[in-house]
Short mmCIF file of C-alpha atoms and ligand atoms in Angstrom, two decimals:
data_model
loop_
_atom_site.label_atom_id
_atom_site.label_comp_id
_atom_site.label_asym_id
_atom_site.label_seq_id
_atom_site.Cartn_x
_atom_site.Cartn_y
_atom_site.Cartn_z
CA MET A 1 164.43 68.46 101.03
CA GLN A 2 161.53 69.71 103.19
CA ARG A 3 164.08 71.20 105.58
CA PHE A 4 165.66 73.14 102.68
CA GLY A 5 162.21 74.49 101.76
CA ALA A 6 161.87 75.95 105.28
CA ILE A 7 165.38 77.45 105.03
CA LEU A 8 164.50 79.17 101.74
CA LYS A 9 161.32 80.63 103.26
CA GLY A 10 163.31 82.00 106.19
CA ALA A 11 165.95 83.42 103.84
CA LEU A 12 163.29 85.34 101.90
CA LYS A 13 162.03 86.98 105.11
CA ALA A 14 165.24 88.67 106.28
CA PRO A 15 168.95 89.02 105.47
CA LYS A 16 171.53 86.93 107.34
CA ASN A 17 168.82 84.41 108.12
CA ILE A 18 170.66 81.22 107.09
CA PRO A 19 173.10 79.55 109.52
CA ALA A 20 176.52 78.54 108.13
CA GLY A 21 175.67 74.85 108.54
CA ASP A 22 172.59 75.23 106.32
CA LEU A 23 174.54 77.17 103.66
CA ALA A 24 177.02 74.30 103.60
CA GLY A 25 174.19 71.73 103.54
CA MET A 26 172.71 73.43 100.48
CA LEU A 27 176.08 73.51 98.69
CA HIS A 28 176.40 69.76 99.33
CA CYS A 29 172.98 69.12 97.75
CA ASN A 30 173.05 68.26 94.04
CA ASP A 31 169.32 68.06 93.38
CA ARG A 32 168.57 70.09 90.23
CA LEU A 33 164.99 70.89 91.16
CA PHE A 34 166.11 72.21 94.53
CA TRP A 35 168.63 74.50 92.83
CA ASP A 36 165.96 75.76 90.43
CA ASP A 37 164.06 76.83 93.58
CA VAL A 38 167.17 78.50 95.03
CA PHE A 39 167.83 80.49 91.83
CA ALA A 40 164.16 81.54 91.71
CA ALA A 41 164.32 82.63 95.37
CA ALA A 42 167.52 84.62 94.68
CA ARG A 43 165.76 86.43 91.80
CA GLU A 44 162.82 87.10 94.11
CA VAL A 45 165.15 88.70 96.69
CA LYS A 46 166.72 90.79 93.93
CA ARG A 47 163.23 91.99 92.96
CA MET A 48 162.25 92.70 96.60
CA CYS A 49 165.40 94.85 97.00
CA GLY A 50 164.78 96.79 93.79
CA ARG A 51 167.99 95.46 92.23
CA GLU A 52 166.46 93.92 89.12
CA GLN A 53 168.09 96.37 86.75
CA THR A 54 171.58 95.27 85.68
CA LEU A 55 174.17 97.96 86.40
CA LEU A 56 177.10 98.49 84.03
CA ARG A 57 180.60 99.60 85.01
CA GLY A 58 183.19 100.16 82.31
CA LEU A 59 186.34 98.26 83.30
CA VAL A 60 189.79 99.72 82.64
CA GLU A 61 192.80 97.55 83.48
CA CYS A 62 195.24 100.40 83.96
CA SER A 63 198.42 98.44 84.64
CA ASN A 64 199.58 94.83 84.88
CA ILE A 65 202.64 95.72 86.97
CA CYS A 66 202.33 94.00 90.34
CA SER A 67 204.59 93.80 93.37
CA LYS A 68 203.00 90.57 94.63
CA ASN A 69 203.43 86.90 93.92
CA CYS A 70 199.97 85.43 94.51
CA ARG A 71 200.26 81.78 93.50
CA TYR A 72 197.10 81.67 91.34
CA CYS A 73 197.59 84.87 89.37
CA GLY A 74 198.98 85.23 85.85
CA ILE A 75 200.20 88.80 86.43
CA ALA A 76 202.22 87.84 89.54
CA LYS A 77 205.57 89.62 89.70
CA SER A 78 207.48 86.38 89.09
CA ASN A 79 205.89 85.83 85.63
CA ARG A 80 208.77 87.09 83.50
CA ALA A 81 207.17 85.92 80.24
CA LEU A 82 204.61 88.73 80.45
CA THR A 83 205.03 92.09 78.71
CA ARG A 84 204.35 94.70 81.38
CA TYR A 85 202.40 97.91 80.70
CA HIS A 86 201.27 100.97 82.60
CA MET A 87 198.75 103.13 80.71
CA ASN A 88 199.54 106.82 80.73
CA VAL A 89 196.97 109.25 82.11
CA GLY A 90 195.98 110.35 78.61
CA GLU A 91 195.18 106.75 77.60
CA VAL A 92 193.01 106.24 80.69
CA LYS A 93 191.20 109.52 79.91
CA GLU A 94 190.46 108.16 76.42
CA CYS A 95 188.88 105.07 78.03
CA ILE A 96 186.81 107.33 80.30
CA LYS A 97 185.57 109.18 77.24
CA ARG A 98 184.56 105.91 75.55
CA ILE A 99 182.75 104.76 78.73
CA ARG A 100 180.76 108.03 78.83
CA ASN A 101 180.03 107.84 75.10
CA SER A 102 178.56 104.37 75.67
CA GLY A 103 176.01 105.97 78.00
CA MET A 104 177.49 104.59 81.22
CA ASN A 105 177.89 106.62 84.39
CA ALA A 106 180.24 104.23 86.20
CA ALA A 107 183.78 102.96 85.72
CA ALA A 108 186.07 100.51 87.51
CA PHE A 109 189.85 100.90 87.51
CA GLN A 110 191.79 97.75 88.22
CA GLY A 111 195.49 97.04 88.31
CA GLY A 112 198.30 95.09 89.88
CA GLU A 113 199.16 96.05 93.41
CA ILE A 114 201.75 98.82 93.72
CA GLU A 115 202.40 100.83 96.87
CA SER A 116 204.29 103.98 95.91
CA GLU A 117 203.85 107.75 95.85
CA ASP A 118 203.95 107.71 92.01
CA ASN A 119 201.12 105.18 91.89
CA THR A 120 199.04 107.08 94.45
CA SER A 121 199.32 110.39 92.60
CA TYR A 122 198.73 108.69 89.20
CA TYR A 123 195.29 107.49 90.35
CA GLU A 124 194.59 110.83 92.06
CA GLU A 125 195.15 112.58 88.75
CA ILE A 126 192.89 110.11 86.93
CA LEU A 127 190.16 110.34 89.57
CA ARG A 128 190.19 114.16 89.40
CA SER A 129 189.44 113.96 85.69
CA CYS A 130 186.41 111.68 86.12
CA GLY A 131 183.94 114.45 87.10
CA GLY A 132 180.50 112.96 87.70
CA LEU A 133 181.49 109.37 86.87
CA GLU A 134 181.01 106.84 89.72
CA VAL A 135 184.38 105.16 90.17
CA THR A 136 185.22 101.79 91.71
CA LEU A 137 188.89 101.11 92.45
CA SER A 138 190.41 97.65 92.74
CA LEU A 139 194.08 98.28 93.43
CA GLY A 140 194.80 95.97 96.31
CA GLU A 141 196.11 96.62 99.80
CA GLN A 142 197.21 100.16 100.56
CA GLU A 143 197.91 102.32 103.61
CA GLU A 144 194.94 104.17 105.10
CA ASP A 145 196.32 107.52 103.92
CA VAL A 146 196.35 106.29 100.30
CA TYR A 147 192.74 105.08 100.50
CA ARG A 148 191.86 108.49 101.99
CA ARG A 149 193.63 110.42 99.23
CA TRP A 150 191.82 108.42 96.52
CA LYS A 151 188.50 108.96 98.30
CA ASP A 152 189.18 112.72 98.50
CA ALA A 153 190.01 112.67 94.78
CA GLY A 154 186.55 111.26 94.02
CA ALA A 155 186.57 107.43 94.31
CA LEU A 156 183.21 106.06 95.45
CA ARG A 157 183.67 102.28 95.69
CA TYR A 158 186.54 99.89 96.38
CA LEU A 159 186.69 96.15 95.70
CA LEU A 160 189.19 94.12 97.70
CA ARG A 161 188.56 90.40 97.50
CA ILE A 162 189.59 88.39 100.54
CA GLU A 163 190.13 85.53 97.98
CA THR A 164 189.22 82.95 100.68
CA SER A 165 188.12 83.50 104.27
CA ASN A 166 189.96 80.33 105.35
CA ARG A 167 193.22 81.77 106.69
CA HIS A 168 195.12 78.48 106.29
CA LEU A 169 194.09 78.21 102.64
CA TYR A 170 194.91 81.92 102.25
CA SER A 171 198.46 81.25 103.52
CA SER A 172 198.90 78.39 101.07
CA LEU A 173 197.90 80.62 98.15
CA HIS A 174 200.10 83.59 99.01
CA PRO A 175 203.75 84.14 99.84
CA ARG A 176 204.61 84.57 103.50
CA GLU A 177 204.77 88.38 103.34
CA CYS A 178 201.05 88.56 102.40
CA SER A 179 199.06 88.70 105.59
CA PHE A 180 195.43 87.64 105.88
CA GLU A 181 195.07 90.01 108.84
CA ARG A 182 196.27 92.99 106.82
CA ARG A 183 193.78 92.22 104.04
CA VAL A 184 190.90 92.04 106.54
CA GLN A 185 192.15 95.26 108.16
CA CYS A 186 192.19 96.99 104.75
CA ILE A 187 188.54 95.98 104.15
CA ARG A 188 187.61 97.42 107.57
CA THR A 189 189.55 100.62 106.84
CA LEU A 190 187.76 101.07 103.50
CA LYS A 191 184.40 100.73 105.28
CA ARG A 192 185.42 103.20 107.98
CA LEU A 193 186.55 105.75 105.38
CA GLY A 194 183.08 105.61 103.81
CA TYR A 195 183.81 103.67 100.63
CA ILE A 196 181.03 101.50 99.25
CA THR A 197 183.10 98.44 99.98
CA GLY A 198 183.24 95.14 98.13
CA THR A 199 184.94 91.88 98.81
CA GLY A 200 184.76 88.39 97.36
CA VAL A 201 186.47 85.08 96.79
CA MET A 202 187.68 82.69 94.11
CA ILE A 203 185.62 79.53 93.82
CA ALA A 204 186.87 75.94 93.39
CA LEU A 205 190.42 76.70 94.47
CA PRO A 206 192.62 73.67 95.09
CA GLY A 207 192.11 72.64 98.71
CA GLN A 208 188.91 74.68 99.17
CA THR A 209 185.92 72.81 100.61
CA LEU A 210 182.19 73.49 100.31
CA ASP A 211 182.22 74.33 104.04
CA ASP A 212 184.89 76.98 103.32
CA LEU A 213 182.60 78.52 100.69
CA ALA A 214 179.68 78.57 103.13
CA ARG A 215 181.87 80.39 105.64
CA ASP A 216 182.95 82.84 102.90
CA ILE A 217 179.32 83.96 102.64
CA ILE A 218 179.14 84.44 106.42
CA PHE A 219 182.40 86.45 106.17
CA PHE A 220 180.82 88.82 103.60
CA GLY A 221 178.08 89.46 106.17
CA GLU A 222 180.55 90.00 109.02
CA MET A 223 182.46 92.54 106.90
CA GLU A 224 179.15 94.34 106.14
CA ALA A 225 180.08 94.11 102.46
CA ASP A 226 178.11 96.49 100.23
CA MET A 227 179.11 94.55 97.14
CA VAL A 228 180.52 91.13 96.30
CA GLY A 229 182.69 90.11 93.34
CA MET A 230 183.29 86.37 93.02
CA GLY A 231 184.28 84.03 90.26
CA PRO A 232 185.74 80.63 89.51
CA TRP A 233 189.46 80.06 89.93
CA ILE A 234 190.91 79.37 86.48
CA LYS A 235 194.23 77.57 86.27
CA HIS A 236 197.04 79.65 84.77
CA PRO A 237 199.99 77.62 83.43
CA ALA A 238 202.54 80.26 84.48
CA ALA A 239 201.21 80.50 88.05
CA SER A 240 202.89 78.34 90.67
CA LEU A 241 199.54 76.89 91.81
CA ALA A 242 199.04 75.32 88.38
CA GLY A 243 200.99 72.17 89.16
CA GLU A 244 198.98 71.30 92.25
CA ALA A 245 195.50 70.39 91.13
CA PRO A 246 193.42 69.80 88.04
CA PRO A 247 190.78 72.46 87.39
CA ASN A 248 187.49 71.62 89.09
CA GLU A 249 184.92 70.80 86.42
CA ARG A 250 182.16 72.08 88.65
CA ALA A 251 183.72 75.54 89.13
CA PHE A 252 181.22 77.29 86.87
CA GLU A 253 178.14 75.67 88.37
CA LEU A 254 179.49 76.21 91.89
CA SER A 255 180.04 79.90 91.14
CA LEU A 256 176.39 80.31 90.11
CA LYS A 257 175.32 78.58 93.32
CA MET A 258 177.54 80.90 95.37
CA ILE A 259 175.99 83.95 93.69
CA ALA A 260 172.47 82.72 94.49
CA LEU A 261 173.27 81.90 98.12
CA THR A 262 175.08 85.22 98.61
CA ARG A 263 172.00 87.06 97.29
CA LEU A 264 169.76 85.02 99.61
CA TYR A 265 172.01 85.70 102.59
CA LEU A 266 172.89 89.38 102.10
CA HIS A 267 169.82 90.63 100.18
CA ASN A 268 170.41 94.29 99.36
CA VAL A 269 173.95 94.36 97.92
CA ASN A 270 175.53 94.64 94.48
CA ILE A 271 176.83 91.32 93.16
CA VAL A 272 179.09 91.24 90.11
CA SER A 273 178.72 88.63 87.39
CA SER A 274 182.47 88.30 86.88
CA THR A 275 184.55 88.08 83.71
CA ALA A 276 185.82 84.67 84.91
CA LEU A 277 182.23 83.37 84.69
CA GLY A 278 182.13 84.55 81.08
CA THR A 279 185.46 82.85 80.41
CA LEU A 280 184.31 79.46 81.74
CA GLY A 281 180.66 79.70 80.76
CA GLY A 282 181.00 80.94 77.19
CA ALA A 283 178.64 83.48 75.64
CA GLN A 284 175.91 82.78 78.20
CA GLY A 285 178.19 82.72 81.26
CA ILE A 286 177.72 86.28 82.43
CA GLU A 287 173.95 86.27 81.71
CA LEU A 288 173.65 83.11 83.80
CA GLY A 289 175.39 84.93 86.65
CA ILE A 290 172.74 87.65 86.40
CA SER A 291 169.89 85.13 86.47
CA ALA A 292 171.50 83.43 89.47
CA GLY A 293 171.21 86.68 91.46
CA ALA A 294 174.00 89.04 90.34
CA ASN A 295 173.13 92.57 89.18
CA VAL A 296 176.41 94.12 87.93
CA MET A 297 178.34 93.55 84.68
CA MET A 298 181.69 95.08 83.80
CA PRO A 299 182.24 95.48 80.06
CA ASN A 300 185.94 95.82 79.31
CA PHE A 301 187.15 99.20 77.98
CA THR A 302 190.87 98.44 78.22
CA PRO A 303 192.48 99.23 74.84
CA GLU A 304 192.85 96.10 72.66
CA LYS A 305 196.65 96.38 72.59
CA TYR A 306 196.82 95.80 76.37
CA ARG A 307 194.07 93.20 76.77
CA SER A 308 196.12 90.04 76.39
CA ALA A 309 198.81 91.38 78.76
CA TYR A 310 196.27 91.66 81.61
CA ASP A 311 196.52 87.91 81.71
CA LEU A 312 195.04 86.82 85.06
CA TYR A 313 193.96 83.47 83.59
CA PRO A 314 193.77 81.83 80.12
CA GLY A 315 190.93 82.94 77.85
CA LYS A 316 190.20 86.11 79.81
CA SER A 317 191.08 88.61 77.09
CA LYS A 318 188.63 86.95 74.66
CA THR A 319 185.69 87.05 77.07
CA GLN A 320 182.82 89.13 75.73
CA VAL A 321 180.69 91.13 78.14
CA LYS A 322 177.64 92.76 76.61
N1 SAM B 1 195.72 93.63 92.84
C1 SAM B 1 194.38 93.93 93.18
C2 SAM B 1 193.91 93.14 94.37
O1 SAM B 1 194.70 92.41 94.97
O2 SAM B 1 192.75 93.27 94.75
C3 SAM B 1 193.41 93.82 92.03
C4 SAM B 1 193.82 93.04 90.85
S1 SAM B 1 193.77 91.31 91.09
C5 SAM B 1 194.73 90.80 89.75
C6 SAM B 1 192.09 91.01 90.66
C7 SAM B 1 191.49 89.69 91.07
O3 SAM B 1 191.74 88.72 90.05
C8 SAM B 1 191.99 89.03 92.31
O4 SAM B 1 191.39 89.57 93.43
C9 SAM B 1 191.65 87.55 92.09
O5 SAM B 1 190.48 87.19 92.80
C10 SAM B 1 191.41 87.45 90.59
N2 SAM B 1 192.27 86.41 89.97
C11 SAM B 1 193.60 86.42 89.85
N3 SAM B 1 194.04 85.27 89.29
C12 SAM B 1 192.94 84.51 89.02
C13 SAM B 1 192.72 83.21 88.46
N4 SAM B 1 193.74 82.45 88.05
N5 SAM B 1 191.45 82.78 88.32
C14 SAM B 1 190.41 83.55 88.73
N6 SAM B 1 190.56 84.76 89.29
C15 SAM B 1 191.80 85.25 89.45
#
């Protein structure tokens, strides 16, 4: 325990000042008092970096049409039970208006992954109508030229989760045509193009170890991530991964620990308290993410009629974000 005290002191002094082995050692520790100290230290780092104020980004889930078959995801292409939608530009503009009217200056557009000229120009048109609003995109892997066109049209940030930095686990969660290398390359491209770039992982995936999670935090540092979005994996009955493992009862608690350690390791970045935390943690879930070290919340502005069709995992559409 004394050793962990020294690690926390070092972590407060400078970013990237915790070796992977110590991150893993902390994740293996179940002492409540120790974790109270970690959460307090994470809040202290947030204060030192001037990130105490919680930032709000209005989330719009523009489309649930996806070309991919990720094994954990409820909107995977193979889920034929799902009603597919693609909001028209006018509907997205309505959401933008509601976001502005709520006093927010930032939005996040998320959708299934589609690589096509129609999809590229659809988001260009939307971005050009966002004048002054800070926009985050989360639209998956794309060619460099597409990322460049969206940047030129006004996008400021891009979130592309690596999902897990363990390439073997990554392969087991994705069909063969999804390449870990391409995903890493896309994150590097986004950085090079000048996006404020985010990545992140799912937590408590079947087959994922605490050592994997420790290495995920090191990966965020190696990618020079400007923001991190992480949340618990939630089992979806229609996803092919569902048959393989029971949900991990510690997923929520582990997600809070990952937020705190990521804050302690990276210091001055934006960390999202994800919708999945709110789904597992109930009314307090997202607030607990904030007190663990996160500083961004994403209230959902997707029109009610589409909410349940953006069905990444059960319970998501009912999650309340203040
Ligand atoms: N298609 C884009 C991409 O690949 O980045 C963005 C949309 S994708 C549906 C958004 C995120 O939802 C994924 O990066 C993944 O981490 C998360 N997600 C999907 N299924 C999930 C599940 N069952 N539990 C928790 N998170 C999930």
